[in-house]
Short mmCIF file of N, CA and C in Angstrom, two decimals:
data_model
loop_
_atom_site.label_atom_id
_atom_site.label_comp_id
_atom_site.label_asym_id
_atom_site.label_seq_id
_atom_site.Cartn_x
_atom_site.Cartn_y
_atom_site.Cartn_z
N UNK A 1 -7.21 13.79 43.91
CA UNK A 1 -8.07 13.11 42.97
C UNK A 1 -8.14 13.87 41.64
N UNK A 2 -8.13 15.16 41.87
CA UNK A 2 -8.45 16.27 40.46
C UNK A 2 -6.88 15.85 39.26
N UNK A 3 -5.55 15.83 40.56
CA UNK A 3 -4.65 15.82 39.68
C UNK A 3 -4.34 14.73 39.14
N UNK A 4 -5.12 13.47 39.67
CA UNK A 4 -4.84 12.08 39.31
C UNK A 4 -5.97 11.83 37.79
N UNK A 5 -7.21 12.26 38.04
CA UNK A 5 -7.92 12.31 36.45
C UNK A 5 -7.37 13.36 35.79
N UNK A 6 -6.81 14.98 35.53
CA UNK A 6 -6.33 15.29 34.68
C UNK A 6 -4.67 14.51 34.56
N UNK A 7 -4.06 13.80 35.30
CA UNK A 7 -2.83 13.25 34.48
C UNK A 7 -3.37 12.01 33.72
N UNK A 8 -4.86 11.17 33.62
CA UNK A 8 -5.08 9.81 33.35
C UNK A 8 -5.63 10.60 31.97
N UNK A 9 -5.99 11.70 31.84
CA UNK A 9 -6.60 12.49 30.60
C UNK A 9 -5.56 12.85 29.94
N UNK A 10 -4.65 13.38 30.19
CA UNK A 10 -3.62 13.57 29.94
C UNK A 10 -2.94 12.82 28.83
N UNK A 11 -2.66 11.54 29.49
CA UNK A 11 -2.37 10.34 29.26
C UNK A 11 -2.76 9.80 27.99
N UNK A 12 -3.90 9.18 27.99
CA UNK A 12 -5.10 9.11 27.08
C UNK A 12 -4.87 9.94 25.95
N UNK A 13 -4.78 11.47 26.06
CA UNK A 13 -4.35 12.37 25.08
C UNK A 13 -3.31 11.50 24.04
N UNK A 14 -2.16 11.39 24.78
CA UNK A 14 -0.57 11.71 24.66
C UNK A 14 -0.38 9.90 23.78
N UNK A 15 -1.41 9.30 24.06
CA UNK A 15 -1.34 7.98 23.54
C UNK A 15 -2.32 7.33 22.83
N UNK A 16 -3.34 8.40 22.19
CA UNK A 16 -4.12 8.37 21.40
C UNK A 16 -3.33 7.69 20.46
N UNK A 17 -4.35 6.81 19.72
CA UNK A 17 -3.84 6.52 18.62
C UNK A 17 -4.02 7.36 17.20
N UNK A 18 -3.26 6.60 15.83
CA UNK A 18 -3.29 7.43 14.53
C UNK A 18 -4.72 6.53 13.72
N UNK A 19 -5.42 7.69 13.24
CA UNK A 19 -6.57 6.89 12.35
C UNK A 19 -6.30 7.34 11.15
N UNK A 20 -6.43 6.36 10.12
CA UNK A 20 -6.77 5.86 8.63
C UNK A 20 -7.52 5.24 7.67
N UNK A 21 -8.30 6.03 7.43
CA UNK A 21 -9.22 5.85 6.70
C UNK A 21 -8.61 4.99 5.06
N UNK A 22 -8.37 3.29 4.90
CA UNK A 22 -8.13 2.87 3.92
C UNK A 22 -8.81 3.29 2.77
N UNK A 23 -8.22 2.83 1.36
CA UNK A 23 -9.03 3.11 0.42
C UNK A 23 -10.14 2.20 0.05
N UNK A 24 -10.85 1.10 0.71
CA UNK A 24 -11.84 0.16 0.96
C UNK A 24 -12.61 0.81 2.00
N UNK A 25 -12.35 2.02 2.47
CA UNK A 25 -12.96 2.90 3.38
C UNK A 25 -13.36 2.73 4.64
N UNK A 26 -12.33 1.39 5.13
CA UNK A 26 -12.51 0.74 6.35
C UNK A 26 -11.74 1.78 7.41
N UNK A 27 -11.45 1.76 8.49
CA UNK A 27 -10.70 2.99 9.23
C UNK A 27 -9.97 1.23 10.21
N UNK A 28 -8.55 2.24 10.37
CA UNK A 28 -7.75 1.81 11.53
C UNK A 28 -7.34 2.78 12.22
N UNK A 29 -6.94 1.98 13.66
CA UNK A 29 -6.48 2.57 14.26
C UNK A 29 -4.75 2.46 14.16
N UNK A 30 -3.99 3.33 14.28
CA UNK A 30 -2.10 2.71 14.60
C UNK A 30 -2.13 2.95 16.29
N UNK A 31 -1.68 2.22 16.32
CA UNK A 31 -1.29 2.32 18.31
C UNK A 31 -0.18 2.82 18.27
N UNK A 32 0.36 3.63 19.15
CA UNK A 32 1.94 3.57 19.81
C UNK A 32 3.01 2.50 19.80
N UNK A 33 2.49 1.36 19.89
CA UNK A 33 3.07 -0.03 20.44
C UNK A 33 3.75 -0.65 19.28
N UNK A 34 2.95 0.17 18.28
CA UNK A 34 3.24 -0.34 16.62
C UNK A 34 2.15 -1.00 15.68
N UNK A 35 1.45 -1.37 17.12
CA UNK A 35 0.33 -2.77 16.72
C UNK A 35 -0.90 -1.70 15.74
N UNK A 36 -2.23 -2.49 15.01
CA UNK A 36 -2.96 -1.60 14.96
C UNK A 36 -4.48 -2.46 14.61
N UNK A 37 -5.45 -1.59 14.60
CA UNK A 37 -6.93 -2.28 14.83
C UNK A 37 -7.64 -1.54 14.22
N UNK A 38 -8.66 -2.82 13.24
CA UNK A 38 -9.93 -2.18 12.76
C UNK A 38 -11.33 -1.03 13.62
N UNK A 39 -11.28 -0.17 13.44
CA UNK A 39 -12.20 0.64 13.90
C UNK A 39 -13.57 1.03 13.45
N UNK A 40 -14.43 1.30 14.05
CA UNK A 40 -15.88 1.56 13.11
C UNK A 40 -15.95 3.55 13.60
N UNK A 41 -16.23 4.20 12.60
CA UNK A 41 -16.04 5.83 12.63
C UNK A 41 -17.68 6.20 12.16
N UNK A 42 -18.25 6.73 13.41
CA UNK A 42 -19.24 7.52 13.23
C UNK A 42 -19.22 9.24 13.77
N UNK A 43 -19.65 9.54 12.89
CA UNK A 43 -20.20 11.28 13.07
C UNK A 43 -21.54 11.38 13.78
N UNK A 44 -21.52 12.13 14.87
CA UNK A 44 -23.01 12.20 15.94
C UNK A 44 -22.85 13.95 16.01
N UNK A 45 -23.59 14.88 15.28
CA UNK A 45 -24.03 15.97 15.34
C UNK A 45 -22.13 16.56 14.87
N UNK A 46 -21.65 17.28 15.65
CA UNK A 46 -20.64 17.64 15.26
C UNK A 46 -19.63 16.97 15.32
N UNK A 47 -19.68 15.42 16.39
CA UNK A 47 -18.44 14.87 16.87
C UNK A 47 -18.11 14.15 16.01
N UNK A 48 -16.82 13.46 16.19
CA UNK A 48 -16.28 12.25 15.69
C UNK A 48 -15.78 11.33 16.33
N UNK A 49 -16.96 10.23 15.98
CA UNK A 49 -16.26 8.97 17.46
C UNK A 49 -15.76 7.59 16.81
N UNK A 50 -15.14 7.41 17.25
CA UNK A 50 -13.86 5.98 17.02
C UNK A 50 -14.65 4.72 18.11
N UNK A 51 -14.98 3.76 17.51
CA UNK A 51 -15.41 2.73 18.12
C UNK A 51 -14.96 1.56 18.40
N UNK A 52 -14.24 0.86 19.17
CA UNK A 52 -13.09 -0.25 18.75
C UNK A 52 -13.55 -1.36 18.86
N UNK A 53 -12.99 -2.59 18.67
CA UNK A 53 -13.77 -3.82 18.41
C UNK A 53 -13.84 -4.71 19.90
N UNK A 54 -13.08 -3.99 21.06
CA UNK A 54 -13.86 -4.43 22.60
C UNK A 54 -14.92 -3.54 23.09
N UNK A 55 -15.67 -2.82 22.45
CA UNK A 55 -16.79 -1.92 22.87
C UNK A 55 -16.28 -0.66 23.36
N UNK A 56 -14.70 0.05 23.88
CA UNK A 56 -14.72 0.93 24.07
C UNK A 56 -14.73 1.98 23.02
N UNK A 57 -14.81 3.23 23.29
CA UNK A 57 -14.78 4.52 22.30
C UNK A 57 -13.99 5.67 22.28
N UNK A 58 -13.88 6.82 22.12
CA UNK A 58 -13.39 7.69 22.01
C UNK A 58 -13.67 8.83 20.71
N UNK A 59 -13.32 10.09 21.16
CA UNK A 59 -13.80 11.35 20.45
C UNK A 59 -12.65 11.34 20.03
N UNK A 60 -12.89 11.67 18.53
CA UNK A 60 -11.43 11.71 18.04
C UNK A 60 -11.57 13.08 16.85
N UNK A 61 -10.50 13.76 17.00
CA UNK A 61 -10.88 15.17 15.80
C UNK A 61 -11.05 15.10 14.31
N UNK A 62 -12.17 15.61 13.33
CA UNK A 62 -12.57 15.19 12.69
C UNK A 62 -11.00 14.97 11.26
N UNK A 63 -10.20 15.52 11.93
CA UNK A 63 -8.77 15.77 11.51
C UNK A 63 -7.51 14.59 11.12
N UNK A 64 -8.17 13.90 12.42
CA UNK A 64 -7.82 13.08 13.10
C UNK A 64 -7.59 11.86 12.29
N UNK A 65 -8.60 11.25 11.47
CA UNK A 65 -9.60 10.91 10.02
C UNK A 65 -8.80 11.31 9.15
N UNK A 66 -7.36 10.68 8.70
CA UNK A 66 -7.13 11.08 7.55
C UNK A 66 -7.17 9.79 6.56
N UNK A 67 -7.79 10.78 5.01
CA UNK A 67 -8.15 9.91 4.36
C UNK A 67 -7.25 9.20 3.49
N UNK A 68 -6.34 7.88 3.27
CA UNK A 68 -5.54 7.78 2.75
C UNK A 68 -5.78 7.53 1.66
N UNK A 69 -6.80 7.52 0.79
CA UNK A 69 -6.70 7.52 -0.54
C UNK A 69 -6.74 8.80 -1.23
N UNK A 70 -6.68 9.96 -0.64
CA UNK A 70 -6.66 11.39 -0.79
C UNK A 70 -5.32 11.61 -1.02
N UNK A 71 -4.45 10.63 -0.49
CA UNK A 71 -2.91 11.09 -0.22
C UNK A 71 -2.23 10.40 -1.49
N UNK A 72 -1.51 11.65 -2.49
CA UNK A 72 -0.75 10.97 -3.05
C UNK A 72 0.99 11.86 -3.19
N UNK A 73 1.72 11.10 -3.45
CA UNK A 73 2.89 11.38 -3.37
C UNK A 73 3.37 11.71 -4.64
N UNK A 74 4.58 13.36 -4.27
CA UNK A 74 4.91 13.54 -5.27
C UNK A 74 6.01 13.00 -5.94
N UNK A 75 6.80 12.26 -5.12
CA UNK A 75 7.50 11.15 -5.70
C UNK A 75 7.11 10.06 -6.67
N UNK A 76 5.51 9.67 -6.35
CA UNK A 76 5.07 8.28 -7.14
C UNK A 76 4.63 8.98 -8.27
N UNK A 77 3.76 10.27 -8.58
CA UNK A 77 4.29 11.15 -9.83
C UNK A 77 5.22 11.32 -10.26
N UNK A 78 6.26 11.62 -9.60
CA UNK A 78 7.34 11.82 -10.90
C UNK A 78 7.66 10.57 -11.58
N UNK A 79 7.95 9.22 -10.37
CA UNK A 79 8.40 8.17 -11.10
C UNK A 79 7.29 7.58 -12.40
N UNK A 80 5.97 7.91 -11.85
CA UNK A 80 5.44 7.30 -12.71
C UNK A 80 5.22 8.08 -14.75
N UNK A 81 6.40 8.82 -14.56
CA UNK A 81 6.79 9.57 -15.94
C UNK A 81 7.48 9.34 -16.37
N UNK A 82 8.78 8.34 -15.61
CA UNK A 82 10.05 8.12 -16.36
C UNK A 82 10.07 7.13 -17.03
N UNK A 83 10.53 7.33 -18.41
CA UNK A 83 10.68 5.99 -19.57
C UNK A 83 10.50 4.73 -19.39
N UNK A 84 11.46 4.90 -18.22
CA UNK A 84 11.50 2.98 -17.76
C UNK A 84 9.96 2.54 -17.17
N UNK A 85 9.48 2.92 -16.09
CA UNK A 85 8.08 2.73 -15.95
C UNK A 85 6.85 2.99 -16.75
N UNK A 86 7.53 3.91 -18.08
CA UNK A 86 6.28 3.72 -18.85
C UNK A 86 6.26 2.46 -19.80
N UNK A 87 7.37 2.05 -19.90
CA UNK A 87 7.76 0.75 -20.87
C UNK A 87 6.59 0.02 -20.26
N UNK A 88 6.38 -0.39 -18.71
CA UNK A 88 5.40 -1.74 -17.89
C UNK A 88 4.11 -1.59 -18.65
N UNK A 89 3.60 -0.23 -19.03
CA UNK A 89 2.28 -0.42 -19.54
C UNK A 89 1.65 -0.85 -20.49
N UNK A 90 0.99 -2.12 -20.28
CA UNK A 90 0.30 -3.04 -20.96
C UNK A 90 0.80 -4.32 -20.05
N UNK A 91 0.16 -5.69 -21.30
CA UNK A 91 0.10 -6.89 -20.52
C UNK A 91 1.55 -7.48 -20.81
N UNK A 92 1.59 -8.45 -19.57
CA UNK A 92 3.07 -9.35 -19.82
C UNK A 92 2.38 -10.87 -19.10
N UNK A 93 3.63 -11.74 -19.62
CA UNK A 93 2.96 -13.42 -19.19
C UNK A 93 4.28 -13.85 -19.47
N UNK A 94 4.09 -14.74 -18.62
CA UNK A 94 5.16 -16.07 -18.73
C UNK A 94 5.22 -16.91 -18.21
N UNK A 95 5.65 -18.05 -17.02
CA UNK A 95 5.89 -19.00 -16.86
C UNK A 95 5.08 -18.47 -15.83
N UNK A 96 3.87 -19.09 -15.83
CA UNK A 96 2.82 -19.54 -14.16
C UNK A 96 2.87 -17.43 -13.67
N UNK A 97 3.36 -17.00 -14.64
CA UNK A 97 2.96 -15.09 -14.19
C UNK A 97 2.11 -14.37 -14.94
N UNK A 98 1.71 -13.42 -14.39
CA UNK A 98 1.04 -12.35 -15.72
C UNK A 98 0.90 -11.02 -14.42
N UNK A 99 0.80 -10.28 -15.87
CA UNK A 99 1.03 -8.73 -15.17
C UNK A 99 0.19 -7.96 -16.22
N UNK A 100 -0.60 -6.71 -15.44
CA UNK A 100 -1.31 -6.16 -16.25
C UNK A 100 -1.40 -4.32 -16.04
N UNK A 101 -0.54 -3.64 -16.30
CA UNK A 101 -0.09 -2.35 -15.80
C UNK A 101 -1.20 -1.58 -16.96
N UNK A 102 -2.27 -0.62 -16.44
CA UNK A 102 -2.62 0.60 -17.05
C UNK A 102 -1.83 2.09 -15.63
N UNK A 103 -2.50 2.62 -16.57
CA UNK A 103 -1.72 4.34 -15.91
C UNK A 103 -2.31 4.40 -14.39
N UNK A 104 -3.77 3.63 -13.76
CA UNK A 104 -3.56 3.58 -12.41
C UNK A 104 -3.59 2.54 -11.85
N UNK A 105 -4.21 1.40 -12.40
CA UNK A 105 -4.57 0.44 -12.34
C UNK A 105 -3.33 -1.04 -12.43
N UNK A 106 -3.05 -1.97 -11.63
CA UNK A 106 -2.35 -2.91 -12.54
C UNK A 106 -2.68 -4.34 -11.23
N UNK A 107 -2.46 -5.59 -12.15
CA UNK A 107 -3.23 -6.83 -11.88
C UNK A 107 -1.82 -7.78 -12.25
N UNK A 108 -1.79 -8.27 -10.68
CA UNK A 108 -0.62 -9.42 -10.65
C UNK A 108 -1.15 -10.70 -9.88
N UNK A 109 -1.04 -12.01 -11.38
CA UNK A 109 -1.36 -13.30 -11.21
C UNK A 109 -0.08 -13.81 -11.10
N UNK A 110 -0.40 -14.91 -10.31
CA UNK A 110 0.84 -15.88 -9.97
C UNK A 110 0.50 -17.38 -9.92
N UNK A 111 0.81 -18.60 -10.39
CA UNK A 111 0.34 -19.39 -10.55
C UNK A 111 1.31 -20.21 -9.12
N UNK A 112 0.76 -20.41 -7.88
CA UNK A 112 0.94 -20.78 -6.89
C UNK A 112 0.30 -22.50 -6.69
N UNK A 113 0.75 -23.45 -6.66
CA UNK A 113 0.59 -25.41 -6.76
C UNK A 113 -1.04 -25.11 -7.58
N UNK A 114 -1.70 -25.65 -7.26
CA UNK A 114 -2.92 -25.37 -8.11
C UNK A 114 -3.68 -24.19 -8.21
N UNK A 115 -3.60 -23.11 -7.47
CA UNK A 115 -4.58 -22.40 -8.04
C UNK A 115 -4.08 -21.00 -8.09
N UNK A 116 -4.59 -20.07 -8.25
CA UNK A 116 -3.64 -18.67 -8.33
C UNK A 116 -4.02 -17.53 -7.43
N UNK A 117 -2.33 -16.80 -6.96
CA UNK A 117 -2.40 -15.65 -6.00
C UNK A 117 -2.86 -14.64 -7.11
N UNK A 118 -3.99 -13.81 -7.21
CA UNK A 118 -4.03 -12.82 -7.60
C UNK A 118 -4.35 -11.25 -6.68
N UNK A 119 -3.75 -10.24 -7.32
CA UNK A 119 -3.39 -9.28 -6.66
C UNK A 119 -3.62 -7.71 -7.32
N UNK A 120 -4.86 -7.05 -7.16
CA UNK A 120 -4.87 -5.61 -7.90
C UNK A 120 -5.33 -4.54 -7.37
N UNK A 121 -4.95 -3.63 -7.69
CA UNK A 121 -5.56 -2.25 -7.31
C UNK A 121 -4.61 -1.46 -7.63
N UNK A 122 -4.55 -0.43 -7.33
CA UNK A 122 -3.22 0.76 -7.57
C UNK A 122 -2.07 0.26 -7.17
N UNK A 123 -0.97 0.88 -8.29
CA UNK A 123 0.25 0.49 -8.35
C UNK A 123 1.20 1.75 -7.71
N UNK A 124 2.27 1.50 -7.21
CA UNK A 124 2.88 2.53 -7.21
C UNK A 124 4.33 2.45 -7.04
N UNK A 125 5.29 3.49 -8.03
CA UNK A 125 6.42 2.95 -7.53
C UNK A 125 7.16 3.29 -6.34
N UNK A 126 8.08 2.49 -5.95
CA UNK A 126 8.93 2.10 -5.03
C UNK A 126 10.29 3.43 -4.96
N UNK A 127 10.47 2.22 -6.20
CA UNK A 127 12.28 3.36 -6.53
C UNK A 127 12.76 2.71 -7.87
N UNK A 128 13.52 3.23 -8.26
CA UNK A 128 14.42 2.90 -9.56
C UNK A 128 15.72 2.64 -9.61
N UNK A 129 16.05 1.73 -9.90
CA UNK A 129 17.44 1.42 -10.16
C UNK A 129 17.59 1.84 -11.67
N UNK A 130 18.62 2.69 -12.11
CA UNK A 130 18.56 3.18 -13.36
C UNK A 130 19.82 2.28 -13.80
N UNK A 131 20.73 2.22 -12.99
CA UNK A 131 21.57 1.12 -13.86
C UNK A 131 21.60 0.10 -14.33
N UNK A 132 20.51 -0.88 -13.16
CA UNK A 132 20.27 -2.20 -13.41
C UNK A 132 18.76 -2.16 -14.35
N UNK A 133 18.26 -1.44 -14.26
CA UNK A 133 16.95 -1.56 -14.78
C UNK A 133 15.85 -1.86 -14.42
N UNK A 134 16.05 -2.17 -13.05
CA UNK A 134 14.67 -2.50 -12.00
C UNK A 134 13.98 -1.35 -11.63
N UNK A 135 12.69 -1.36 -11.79
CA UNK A 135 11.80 -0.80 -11.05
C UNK A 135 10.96 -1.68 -9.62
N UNK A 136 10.79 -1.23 -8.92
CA UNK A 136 10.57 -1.50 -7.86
C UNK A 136 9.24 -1.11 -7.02
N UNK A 137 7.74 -2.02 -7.77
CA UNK A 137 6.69 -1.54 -7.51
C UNK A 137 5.92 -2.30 -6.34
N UNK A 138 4.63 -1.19 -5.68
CA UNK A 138 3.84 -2.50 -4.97
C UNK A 138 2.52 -1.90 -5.30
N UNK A 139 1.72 -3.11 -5.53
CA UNK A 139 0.21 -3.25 -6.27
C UNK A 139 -0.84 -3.58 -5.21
N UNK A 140 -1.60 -2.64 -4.90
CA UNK A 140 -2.53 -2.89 -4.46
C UNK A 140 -2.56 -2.31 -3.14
N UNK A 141 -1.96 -1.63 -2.57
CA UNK A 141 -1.36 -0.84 -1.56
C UNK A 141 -2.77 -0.38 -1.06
N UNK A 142 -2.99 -0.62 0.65
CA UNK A 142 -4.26 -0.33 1.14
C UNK A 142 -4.19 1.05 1.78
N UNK A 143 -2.85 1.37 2.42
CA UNK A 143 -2.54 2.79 2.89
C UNK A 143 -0.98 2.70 3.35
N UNK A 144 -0.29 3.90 3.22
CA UNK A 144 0.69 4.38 3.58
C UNK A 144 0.90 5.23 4.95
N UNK A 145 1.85 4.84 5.42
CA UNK A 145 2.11 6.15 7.05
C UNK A 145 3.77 6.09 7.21
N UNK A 146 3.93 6.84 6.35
CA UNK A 146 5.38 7.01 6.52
C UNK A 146 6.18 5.76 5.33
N UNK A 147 7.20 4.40 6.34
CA UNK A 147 7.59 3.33 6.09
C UNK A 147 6.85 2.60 5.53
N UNK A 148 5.80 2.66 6.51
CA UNK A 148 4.72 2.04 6.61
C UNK A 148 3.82 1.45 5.72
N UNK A 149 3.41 0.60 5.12
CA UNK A 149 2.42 0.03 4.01
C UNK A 149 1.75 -0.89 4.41
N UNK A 150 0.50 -1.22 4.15
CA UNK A 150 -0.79 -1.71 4.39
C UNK A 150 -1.15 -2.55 3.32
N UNK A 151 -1.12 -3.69 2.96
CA UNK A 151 -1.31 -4.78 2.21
C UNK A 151 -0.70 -4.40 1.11
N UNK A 152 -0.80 -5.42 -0.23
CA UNK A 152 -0.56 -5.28 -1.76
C UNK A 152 1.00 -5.97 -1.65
N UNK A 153 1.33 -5.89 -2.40
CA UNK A 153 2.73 -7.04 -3.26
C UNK A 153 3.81 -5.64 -3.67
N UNK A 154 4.69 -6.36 -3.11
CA UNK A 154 5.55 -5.54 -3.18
C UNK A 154 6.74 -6.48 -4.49
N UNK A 155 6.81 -5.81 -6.20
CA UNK A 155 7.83 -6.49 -6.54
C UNK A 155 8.95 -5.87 -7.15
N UNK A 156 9.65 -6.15 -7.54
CA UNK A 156 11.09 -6.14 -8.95
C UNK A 156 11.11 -6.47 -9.80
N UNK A 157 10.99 -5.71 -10.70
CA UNK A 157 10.89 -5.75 -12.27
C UNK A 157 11.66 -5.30 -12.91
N UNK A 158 12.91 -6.14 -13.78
CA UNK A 158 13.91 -5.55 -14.45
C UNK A 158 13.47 -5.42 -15.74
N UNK A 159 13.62 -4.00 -16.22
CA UNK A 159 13.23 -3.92 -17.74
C UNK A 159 14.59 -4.57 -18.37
N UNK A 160 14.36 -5.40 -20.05
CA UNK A 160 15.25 -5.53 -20.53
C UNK A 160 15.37 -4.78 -22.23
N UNK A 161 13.86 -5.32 -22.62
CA UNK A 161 13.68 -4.33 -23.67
C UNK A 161 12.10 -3.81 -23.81
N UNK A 162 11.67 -3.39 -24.36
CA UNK A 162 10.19 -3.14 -24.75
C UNK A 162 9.50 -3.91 -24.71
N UNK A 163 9.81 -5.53 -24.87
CA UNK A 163 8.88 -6.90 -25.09
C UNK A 163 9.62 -7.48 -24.12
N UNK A 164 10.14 -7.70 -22.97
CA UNK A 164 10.96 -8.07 -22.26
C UNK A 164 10.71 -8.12 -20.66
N UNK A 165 10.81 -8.01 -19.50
CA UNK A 165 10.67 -8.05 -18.45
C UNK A 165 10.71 -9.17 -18.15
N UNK A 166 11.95 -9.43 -16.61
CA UNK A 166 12.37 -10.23 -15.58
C UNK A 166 12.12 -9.64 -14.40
N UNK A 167 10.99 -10.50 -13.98
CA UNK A 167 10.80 -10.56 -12.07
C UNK A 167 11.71 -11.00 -11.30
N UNK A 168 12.61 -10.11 -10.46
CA UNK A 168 13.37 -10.82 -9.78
C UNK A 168 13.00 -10.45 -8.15
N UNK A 169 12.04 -10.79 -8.31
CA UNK A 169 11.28 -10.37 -6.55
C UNK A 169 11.68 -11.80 -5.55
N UNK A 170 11.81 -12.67 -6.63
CA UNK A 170 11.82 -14.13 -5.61
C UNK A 170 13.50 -14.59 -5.85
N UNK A 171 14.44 -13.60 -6.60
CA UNK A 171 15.32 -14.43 -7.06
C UNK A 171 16.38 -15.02 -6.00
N UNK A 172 16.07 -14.46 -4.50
CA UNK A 172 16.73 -15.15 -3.45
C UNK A 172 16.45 -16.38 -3.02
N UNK A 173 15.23 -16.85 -3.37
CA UNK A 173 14.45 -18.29 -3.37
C UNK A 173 14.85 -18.97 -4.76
N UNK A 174 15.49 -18.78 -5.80
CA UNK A 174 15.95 -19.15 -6.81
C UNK A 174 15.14 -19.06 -7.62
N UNK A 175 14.05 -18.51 -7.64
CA UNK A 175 12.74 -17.95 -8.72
C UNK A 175 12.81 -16.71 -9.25
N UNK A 176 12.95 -16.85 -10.82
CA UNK A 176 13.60 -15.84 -11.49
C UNK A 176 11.97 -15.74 -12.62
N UNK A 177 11.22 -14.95 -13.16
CA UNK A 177 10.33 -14.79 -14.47
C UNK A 177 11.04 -14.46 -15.60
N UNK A 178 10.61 -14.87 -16.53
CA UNK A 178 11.00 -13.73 -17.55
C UNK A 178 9.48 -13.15 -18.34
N UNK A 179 9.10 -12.53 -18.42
CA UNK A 179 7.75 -12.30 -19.38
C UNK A 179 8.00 -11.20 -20.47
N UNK A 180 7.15 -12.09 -21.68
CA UNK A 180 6.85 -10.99 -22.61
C UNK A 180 5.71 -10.00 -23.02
N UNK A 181 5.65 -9.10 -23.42
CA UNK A 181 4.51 -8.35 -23.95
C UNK A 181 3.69 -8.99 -24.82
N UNK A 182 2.46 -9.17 -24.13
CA UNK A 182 1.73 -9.76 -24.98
C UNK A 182 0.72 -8.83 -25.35
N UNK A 183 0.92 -9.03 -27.09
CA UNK A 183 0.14 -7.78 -28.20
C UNK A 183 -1.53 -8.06 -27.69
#
């Protein structure tokens, strides 16, 4: 019996899940399985307990709790210095689009049959194509784990000149933007 509850503890250990604290300050859980679930995180004297949304619980280390808006990458710094991504900052518009890039901030409308997808919070880039001229951002990003990303819009933005930019996020659906800088 002793060795059957320390292997079910064991267990439990070894398949704990990963917690993340979004930047809306909601917490998830990541499962093993891949899958993952909203959690409610309270502190009781020294502990830290994980509460899940069928009533069970668990002690989880206060470590355990990482905060993902604490986390930033030194990759999305550097990119966010290079010429081409500083060109995005300010507003752009065009056909049923608009885009609105400050230094952390940026706001993507889309004019979808009548009414509009809008989309904001922190931007960050992706990657760069330096030959073609795409940058490759996603807006609004709720948390990162690795591959991994947690809501926000992921797009393609080819610079062409200073007043210039083509979205080609949809251009496999045959939806191409072009927008200009609007003063």
């Amino acid at each position: 019996m002793r060795k059957a509850t320390l292997m079910l503890l064991i267990a439990t250990l070894l398949f704990a899940g990963e917690y993340i604290t979004l930047e809306n300050g909601k917490v998830i859980e990541l499962k093993p399985d891949g899958t993952w679930q909203e959690v409610k995180v309270v502190k009781k004297n020294d502990e830290t307990i994980a509460i899940k949304p069928d009533g069970t619980w668990e002690k989880v280390q206060a470590t355990k709790v990482e905060a993902a808006n604490s986390l930033e990458r030194a990759v999305d710094k550097k990119y966010k210095d290079e010429p081409i991504v500083k060109k995005l900052l300010g507003k752009w518009q065009g056909d049923g689009i608009y885009y609105k890039f400050s230094k952390d901030k940026a706001i993507f409308k889309k004019k979808v049959g009548h009414s509009n997808k809008v989309i904001e919070g922190k931007w960050v880039v992706e990657k760069i194509d330096e030959k073609n001229g795409i940058v490759t951002i996603n807006i609004g990003e709720g948390a990162r784990l690795g591959f991994l990303t947690f809501g926000g819009a992921l797009r393609r933005l080819q610079v062409k000149s200073d007043d210039t930019i083509i979205d080609v996020s949809e251009k496999l659906e045959g939806k191409v933007y072009t927008l200009h800088k609007v003063r």
